[in-house]
PDB file of C-alpha atoms in Angstrom:
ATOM      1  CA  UNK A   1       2.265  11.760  10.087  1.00 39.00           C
ATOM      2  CA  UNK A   2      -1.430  13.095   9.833  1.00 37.00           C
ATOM      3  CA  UNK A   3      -1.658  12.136   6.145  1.00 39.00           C
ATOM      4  CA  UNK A   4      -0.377   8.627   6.873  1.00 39.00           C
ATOM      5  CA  UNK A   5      -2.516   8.299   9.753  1.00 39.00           C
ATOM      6  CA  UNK A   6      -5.696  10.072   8.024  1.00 38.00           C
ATOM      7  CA  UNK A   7      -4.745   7.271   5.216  1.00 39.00           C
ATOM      8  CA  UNK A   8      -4.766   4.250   7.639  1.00 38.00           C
ATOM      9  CA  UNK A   9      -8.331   5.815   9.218  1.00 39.00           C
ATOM     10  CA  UNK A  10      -9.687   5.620   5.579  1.00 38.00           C
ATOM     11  CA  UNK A  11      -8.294   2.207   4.214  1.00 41.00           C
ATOM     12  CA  UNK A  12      -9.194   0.432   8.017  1.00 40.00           C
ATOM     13  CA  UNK A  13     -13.369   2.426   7.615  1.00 38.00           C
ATOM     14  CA  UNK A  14     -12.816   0.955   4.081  1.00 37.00           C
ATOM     15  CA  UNK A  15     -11.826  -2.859   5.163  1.00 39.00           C
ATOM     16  CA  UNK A  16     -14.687  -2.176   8.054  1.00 39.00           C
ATOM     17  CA  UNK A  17     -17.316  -1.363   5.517  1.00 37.00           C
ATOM     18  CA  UNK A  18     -16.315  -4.097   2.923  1.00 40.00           C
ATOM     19  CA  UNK A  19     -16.312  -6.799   5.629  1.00 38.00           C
ATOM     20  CA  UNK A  20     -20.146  -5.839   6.675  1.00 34.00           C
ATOM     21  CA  UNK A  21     -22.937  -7.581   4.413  1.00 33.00           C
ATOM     22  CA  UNK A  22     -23.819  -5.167   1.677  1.00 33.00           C
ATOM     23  CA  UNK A  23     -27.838  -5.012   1.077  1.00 31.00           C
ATOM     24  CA  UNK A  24     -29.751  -4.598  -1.793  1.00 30.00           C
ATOM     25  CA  UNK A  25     -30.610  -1.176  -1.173  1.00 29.00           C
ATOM     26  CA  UNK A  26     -27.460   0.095  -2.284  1.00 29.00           C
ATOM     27  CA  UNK A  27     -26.085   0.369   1.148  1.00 30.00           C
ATOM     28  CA  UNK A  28     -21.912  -0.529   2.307  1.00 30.00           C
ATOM     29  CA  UNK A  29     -19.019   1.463   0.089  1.00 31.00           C
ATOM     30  CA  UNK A  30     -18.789   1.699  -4.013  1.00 32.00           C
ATOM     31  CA  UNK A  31     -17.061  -1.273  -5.131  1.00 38.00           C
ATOM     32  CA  UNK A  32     -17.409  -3.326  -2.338  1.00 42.00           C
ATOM     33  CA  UNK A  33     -19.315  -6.821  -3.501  1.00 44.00           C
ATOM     34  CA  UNK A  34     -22.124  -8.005  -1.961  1.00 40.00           C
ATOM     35  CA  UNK A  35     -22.194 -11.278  -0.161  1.00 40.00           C
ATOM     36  CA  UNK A  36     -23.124 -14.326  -2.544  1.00 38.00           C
ATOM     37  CA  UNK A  37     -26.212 -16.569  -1.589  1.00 35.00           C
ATOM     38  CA  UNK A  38     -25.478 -20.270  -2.288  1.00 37.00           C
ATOM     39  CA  UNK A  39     -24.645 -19.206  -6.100  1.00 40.00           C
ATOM     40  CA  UNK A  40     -22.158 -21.321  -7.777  1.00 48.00           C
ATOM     41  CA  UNK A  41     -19.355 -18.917  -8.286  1.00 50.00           C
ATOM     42  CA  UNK A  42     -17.449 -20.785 -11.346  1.00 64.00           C
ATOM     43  CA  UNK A  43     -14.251 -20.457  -9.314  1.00 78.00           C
ATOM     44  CA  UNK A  44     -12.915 -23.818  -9.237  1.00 86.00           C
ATOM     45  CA  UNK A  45     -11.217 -24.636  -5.622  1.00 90.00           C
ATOM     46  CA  UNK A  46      -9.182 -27.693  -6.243  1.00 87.00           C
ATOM     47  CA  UNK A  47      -8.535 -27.998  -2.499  1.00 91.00           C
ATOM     48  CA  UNK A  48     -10.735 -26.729  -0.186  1.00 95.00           C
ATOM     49  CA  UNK A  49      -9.941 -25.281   3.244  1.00 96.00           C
ATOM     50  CA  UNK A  50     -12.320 -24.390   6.219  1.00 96.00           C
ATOM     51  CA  UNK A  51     -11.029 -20.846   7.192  1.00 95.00           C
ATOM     52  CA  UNK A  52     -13.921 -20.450  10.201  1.00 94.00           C
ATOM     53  CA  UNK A  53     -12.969 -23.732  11.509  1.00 93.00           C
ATOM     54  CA  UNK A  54      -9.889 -22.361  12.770  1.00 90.00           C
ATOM     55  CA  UNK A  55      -9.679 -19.811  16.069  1.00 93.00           C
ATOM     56  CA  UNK A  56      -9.080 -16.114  13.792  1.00 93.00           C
ATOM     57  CA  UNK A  57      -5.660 -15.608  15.624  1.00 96.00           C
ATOM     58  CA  UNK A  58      -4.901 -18.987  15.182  1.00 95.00           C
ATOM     59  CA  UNK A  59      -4.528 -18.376  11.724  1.00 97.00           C
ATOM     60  CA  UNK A  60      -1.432 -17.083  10.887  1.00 97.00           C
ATOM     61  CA  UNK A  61       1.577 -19.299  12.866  1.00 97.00           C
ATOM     62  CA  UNK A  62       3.899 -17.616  14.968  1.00 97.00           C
ATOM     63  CA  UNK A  63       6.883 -18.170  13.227  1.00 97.00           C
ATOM     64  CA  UNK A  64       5.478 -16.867   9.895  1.00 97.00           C
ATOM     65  CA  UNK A  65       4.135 -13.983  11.729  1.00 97.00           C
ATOM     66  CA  UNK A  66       7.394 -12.996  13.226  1.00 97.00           C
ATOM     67  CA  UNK A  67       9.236 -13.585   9.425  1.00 96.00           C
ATOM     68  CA  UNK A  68       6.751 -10.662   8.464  1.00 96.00           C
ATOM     69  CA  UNK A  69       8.116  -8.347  11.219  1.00 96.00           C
ATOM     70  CA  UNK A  70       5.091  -8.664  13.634  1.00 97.00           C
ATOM     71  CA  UNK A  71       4.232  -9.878  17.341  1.00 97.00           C
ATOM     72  CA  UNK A  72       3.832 -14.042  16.938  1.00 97.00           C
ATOM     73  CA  UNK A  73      -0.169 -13.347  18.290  1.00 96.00           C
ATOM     74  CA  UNK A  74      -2.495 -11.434  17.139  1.00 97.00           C
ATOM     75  CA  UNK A  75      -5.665  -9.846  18.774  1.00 96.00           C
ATOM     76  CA  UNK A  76      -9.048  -9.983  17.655  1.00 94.00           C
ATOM     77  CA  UNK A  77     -10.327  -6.796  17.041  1.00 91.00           C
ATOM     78  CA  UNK A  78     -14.666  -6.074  16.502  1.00 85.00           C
ATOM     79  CA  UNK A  79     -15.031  -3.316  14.274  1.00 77.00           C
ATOM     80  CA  UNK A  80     -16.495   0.028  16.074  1.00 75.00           C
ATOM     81  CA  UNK A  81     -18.523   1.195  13.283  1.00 78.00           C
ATOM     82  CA  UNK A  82     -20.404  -2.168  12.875  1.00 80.00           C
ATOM     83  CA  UNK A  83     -19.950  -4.612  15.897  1.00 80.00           C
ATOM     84  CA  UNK A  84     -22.188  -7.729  13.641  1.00 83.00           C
ATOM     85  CA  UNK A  85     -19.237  -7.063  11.419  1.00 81.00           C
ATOM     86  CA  UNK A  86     -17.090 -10.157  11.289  1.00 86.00           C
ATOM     87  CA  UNK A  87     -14.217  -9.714  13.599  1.00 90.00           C
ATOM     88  CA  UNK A  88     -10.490  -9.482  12.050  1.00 94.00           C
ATOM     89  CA  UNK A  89      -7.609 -11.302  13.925  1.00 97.00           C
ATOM     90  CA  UNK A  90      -4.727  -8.416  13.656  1.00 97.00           C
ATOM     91  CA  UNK A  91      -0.897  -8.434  13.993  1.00 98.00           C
ATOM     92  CA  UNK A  92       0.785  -5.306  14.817  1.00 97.00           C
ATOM     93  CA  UNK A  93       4.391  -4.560  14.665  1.00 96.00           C
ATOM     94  CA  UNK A  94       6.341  -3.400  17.919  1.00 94.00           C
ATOM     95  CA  UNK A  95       6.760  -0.181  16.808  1.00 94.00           C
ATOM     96  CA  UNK A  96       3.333   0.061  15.545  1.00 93.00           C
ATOM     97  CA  UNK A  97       4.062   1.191  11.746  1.00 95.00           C
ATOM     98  CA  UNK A  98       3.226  -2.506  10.487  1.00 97.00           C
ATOM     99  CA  UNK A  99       0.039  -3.983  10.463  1.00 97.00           C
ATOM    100  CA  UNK A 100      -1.941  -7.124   9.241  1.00 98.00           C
ATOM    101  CA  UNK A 101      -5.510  -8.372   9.583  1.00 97.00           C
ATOM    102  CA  UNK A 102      -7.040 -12.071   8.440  1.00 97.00           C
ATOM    103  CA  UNK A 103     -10.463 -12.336   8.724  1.00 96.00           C
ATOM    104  CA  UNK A 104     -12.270 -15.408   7.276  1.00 96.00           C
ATOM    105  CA  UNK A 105     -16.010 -14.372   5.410  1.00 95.00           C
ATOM    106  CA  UNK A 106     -18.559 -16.816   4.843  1.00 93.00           C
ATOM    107  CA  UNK A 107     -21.200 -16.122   2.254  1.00 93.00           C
ATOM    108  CA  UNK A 108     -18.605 -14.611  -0.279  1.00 92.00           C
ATOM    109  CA  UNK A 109     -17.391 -15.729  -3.582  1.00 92.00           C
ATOM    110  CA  UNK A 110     -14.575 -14.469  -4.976  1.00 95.00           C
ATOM    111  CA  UNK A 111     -16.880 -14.191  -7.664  1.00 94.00           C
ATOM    112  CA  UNK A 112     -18.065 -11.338  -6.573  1.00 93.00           C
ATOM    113  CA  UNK A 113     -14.823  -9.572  -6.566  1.00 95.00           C
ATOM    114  CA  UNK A 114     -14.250 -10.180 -10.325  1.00 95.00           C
ATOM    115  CA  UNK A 115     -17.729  -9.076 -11.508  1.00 95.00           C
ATOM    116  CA  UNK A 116     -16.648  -5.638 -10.320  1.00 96.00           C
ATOM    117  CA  UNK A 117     -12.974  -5.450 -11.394  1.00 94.00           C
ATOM    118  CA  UNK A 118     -13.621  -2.164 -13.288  1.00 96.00           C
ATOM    119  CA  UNK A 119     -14.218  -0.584  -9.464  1.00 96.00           C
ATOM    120  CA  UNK A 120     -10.801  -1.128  -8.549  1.00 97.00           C
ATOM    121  CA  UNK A 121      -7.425   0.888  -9.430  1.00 96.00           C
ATOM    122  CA  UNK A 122      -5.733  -1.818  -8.395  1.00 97.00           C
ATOM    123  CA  UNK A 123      -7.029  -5.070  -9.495  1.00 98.00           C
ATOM    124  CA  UNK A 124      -5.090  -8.350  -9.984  1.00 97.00           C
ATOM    125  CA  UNK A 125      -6.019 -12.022 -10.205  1.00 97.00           C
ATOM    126  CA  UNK A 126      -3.633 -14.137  -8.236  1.00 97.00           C
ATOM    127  CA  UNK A 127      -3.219 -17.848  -7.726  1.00 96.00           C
ATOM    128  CA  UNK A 128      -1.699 -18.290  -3.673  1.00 97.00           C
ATOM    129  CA  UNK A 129      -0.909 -22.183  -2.720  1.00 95.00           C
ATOM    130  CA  UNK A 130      -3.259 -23.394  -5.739  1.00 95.00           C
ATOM    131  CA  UNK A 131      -6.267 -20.821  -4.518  1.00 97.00           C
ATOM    132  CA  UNK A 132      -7.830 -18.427  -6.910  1.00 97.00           C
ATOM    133  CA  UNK A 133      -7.528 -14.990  -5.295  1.00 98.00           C
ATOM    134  CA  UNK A 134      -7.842 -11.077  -5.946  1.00 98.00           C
ATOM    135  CA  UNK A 135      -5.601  -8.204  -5.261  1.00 98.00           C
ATOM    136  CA  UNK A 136      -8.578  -5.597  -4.539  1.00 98.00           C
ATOM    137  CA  UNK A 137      -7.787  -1.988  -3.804  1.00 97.00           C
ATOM    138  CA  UNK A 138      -9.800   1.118  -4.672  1.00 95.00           C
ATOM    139  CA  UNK A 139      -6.443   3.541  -4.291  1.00 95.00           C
ATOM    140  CA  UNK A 140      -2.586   2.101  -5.181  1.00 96.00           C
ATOM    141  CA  UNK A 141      -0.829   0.330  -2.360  1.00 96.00           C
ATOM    142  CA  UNK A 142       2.472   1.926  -3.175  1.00 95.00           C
ATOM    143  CA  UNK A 143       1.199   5.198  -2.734  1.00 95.00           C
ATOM    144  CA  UNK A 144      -1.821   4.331   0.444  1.00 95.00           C
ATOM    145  CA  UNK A 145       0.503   1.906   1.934  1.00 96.00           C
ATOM    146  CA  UNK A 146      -2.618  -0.133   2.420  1.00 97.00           C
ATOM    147  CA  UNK A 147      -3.235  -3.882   0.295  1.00 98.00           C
ATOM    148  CA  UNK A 148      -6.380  -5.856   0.250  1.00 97.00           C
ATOM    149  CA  UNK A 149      -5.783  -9.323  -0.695  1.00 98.00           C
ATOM    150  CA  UNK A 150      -9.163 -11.935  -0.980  1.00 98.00           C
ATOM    151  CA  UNK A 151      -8.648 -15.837  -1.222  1.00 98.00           C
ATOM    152  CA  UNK A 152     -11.121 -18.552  -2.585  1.00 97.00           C
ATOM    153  CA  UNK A 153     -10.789 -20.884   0.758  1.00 96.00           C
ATOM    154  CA  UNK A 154     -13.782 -23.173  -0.425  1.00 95.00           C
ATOM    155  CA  UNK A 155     -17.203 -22.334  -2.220  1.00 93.00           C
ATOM    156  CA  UNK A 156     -18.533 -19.634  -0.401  1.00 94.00           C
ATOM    157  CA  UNK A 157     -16.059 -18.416   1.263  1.00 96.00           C
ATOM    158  CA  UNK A 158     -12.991 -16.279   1.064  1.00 97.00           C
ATOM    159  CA  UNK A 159      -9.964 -15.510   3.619  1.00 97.00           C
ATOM    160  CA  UNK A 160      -8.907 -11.771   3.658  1.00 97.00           C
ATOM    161  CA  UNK A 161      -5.650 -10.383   4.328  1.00 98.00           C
ATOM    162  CA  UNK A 162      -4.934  -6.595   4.884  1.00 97.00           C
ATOM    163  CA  UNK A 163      -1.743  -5.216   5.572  1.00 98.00           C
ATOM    164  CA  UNK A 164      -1.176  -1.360   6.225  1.00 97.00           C
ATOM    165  CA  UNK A 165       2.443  -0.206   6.102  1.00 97.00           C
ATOM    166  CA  UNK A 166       3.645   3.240   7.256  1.00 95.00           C
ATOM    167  CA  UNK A 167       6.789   3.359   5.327  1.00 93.00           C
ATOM    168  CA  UNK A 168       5.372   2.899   1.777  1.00 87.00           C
ATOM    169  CA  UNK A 169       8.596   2.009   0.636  1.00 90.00           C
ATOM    170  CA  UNK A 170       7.713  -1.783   1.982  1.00 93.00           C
ATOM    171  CA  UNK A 171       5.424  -3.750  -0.191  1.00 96.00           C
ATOM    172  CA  UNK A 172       1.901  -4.220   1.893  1.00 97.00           C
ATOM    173  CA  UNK A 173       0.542  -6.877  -1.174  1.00 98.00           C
ATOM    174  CA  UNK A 174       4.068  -8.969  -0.572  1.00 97.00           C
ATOM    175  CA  UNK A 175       2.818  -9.208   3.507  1.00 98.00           C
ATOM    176  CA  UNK A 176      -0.570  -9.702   2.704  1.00 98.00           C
ATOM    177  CA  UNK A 177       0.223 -12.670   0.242  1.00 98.00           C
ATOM    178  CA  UNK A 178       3.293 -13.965   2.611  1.00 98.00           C
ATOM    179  CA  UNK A 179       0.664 -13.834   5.433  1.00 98.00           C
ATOM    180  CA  UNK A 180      -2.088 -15.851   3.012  1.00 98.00           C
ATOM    181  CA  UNK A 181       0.742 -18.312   1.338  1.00 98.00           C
ATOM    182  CA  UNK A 182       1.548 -18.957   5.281  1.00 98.00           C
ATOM    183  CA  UNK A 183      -2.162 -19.198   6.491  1.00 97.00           C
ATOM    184  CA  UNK A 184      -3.508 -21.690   4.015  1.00 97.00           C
ATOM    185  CA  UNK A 185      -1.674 -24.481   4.023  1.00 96.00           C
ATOM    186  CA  UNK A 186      -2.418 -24.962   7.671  1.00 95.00           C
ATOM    187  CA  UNK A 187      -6.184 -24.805   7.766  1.00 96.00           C
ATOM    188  CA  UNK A 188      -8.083 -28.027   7.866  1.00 94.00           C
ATOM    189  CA  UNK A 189      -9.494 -29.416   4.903  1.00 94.00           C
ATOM    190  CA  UNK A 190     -13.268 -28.450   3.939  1.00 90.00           C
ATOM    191  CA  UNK A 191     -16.151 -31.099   4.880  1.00 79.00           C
TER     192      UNK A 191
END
């Protein structure tokens, strides 16, 4: 129980830290990417979605949230190390072992993510309801129980899913991408 939990401290100070906006002078953790500045990313978004224009907890619907084995709301949750940090929405499960975050970022290109692949162990390109995404991890999911899943919403802008398991027999990337495949298709369209 103390590894598991000492492994959900690390992987939620991990998510924490790769959420904040990474400087120039080296500063946030190894392998997270900085946030682009109005850069083209070369990530073609067929159909783009406005993840901020939704309320965070109003992301994920109720009945998907419930398929995934957590409460139909989620909480929004401001991250203790770095309150500017944006603030995920996160779903727990009622006994606690399951959980999921969504937090929209703007000012990041998924890009960014696949310029530093090699800093990954677990590194995956994905394609979730026509969006170019990443699987991102820097340990293995099966082993951490924890899965880091980024999604092209628009230009600019990526929606992030993080799922934690405690019983690493479950797959955290199928939650995260079940939470993202259920997410997407009911944001509004980008202006």
């Amino acid at each position: 129980m103390v590894k598991r939990s000492a492994i959900f401290c690390a992987g939620a100070a991990f998510i924490c830290s790769a959420l904040t906006s990474c400087g120039g002078s080296g500063g946030g953790t190894e392998g997270s990417p900085a946030p682009e500045t109005q850069q083209p990313s070369g990530v073609t978004i067929s159909a783009p979605k406005d993840a901020m224009a939704t309320d965070r907890c109003g992301l994920l619907p109720a009945d998907a949230a419930t398929g995934l084995g957590l409460a139909p709301q989620g909480k929004e949750q401001s991250d203790p190390l770095d309150p500017e940090a944006p603030s995920p929405c996160v779903w727990n499960s009622e006994d606690g072992k399951n959980r999921l975050s969504l937090t929209p970022l703007d000012g990041r290109s998924l890009q960014a993510y696949l310029d530093n692949k090699s800093k990954y162990v677990d590194f995956q390109e994905l394609s979730i309801t026509g969006h170019p995404s990443v699987r991102a991890n820097q340990g293995d999911p099966k082993q951490d129980g924890t899965c880091d899943i980024f999604l092209a919403t628009k230009e600019g802008q990526i929606l992030s899913a993080q799922a934690h398991v405690m019983d690493t027999s479950q797959d955290a990337c199928g939650i995260a991408q079940k939470a993202l495949e259920a997410a997407v298709p009911t944001l509004p369209a980008s202006k």
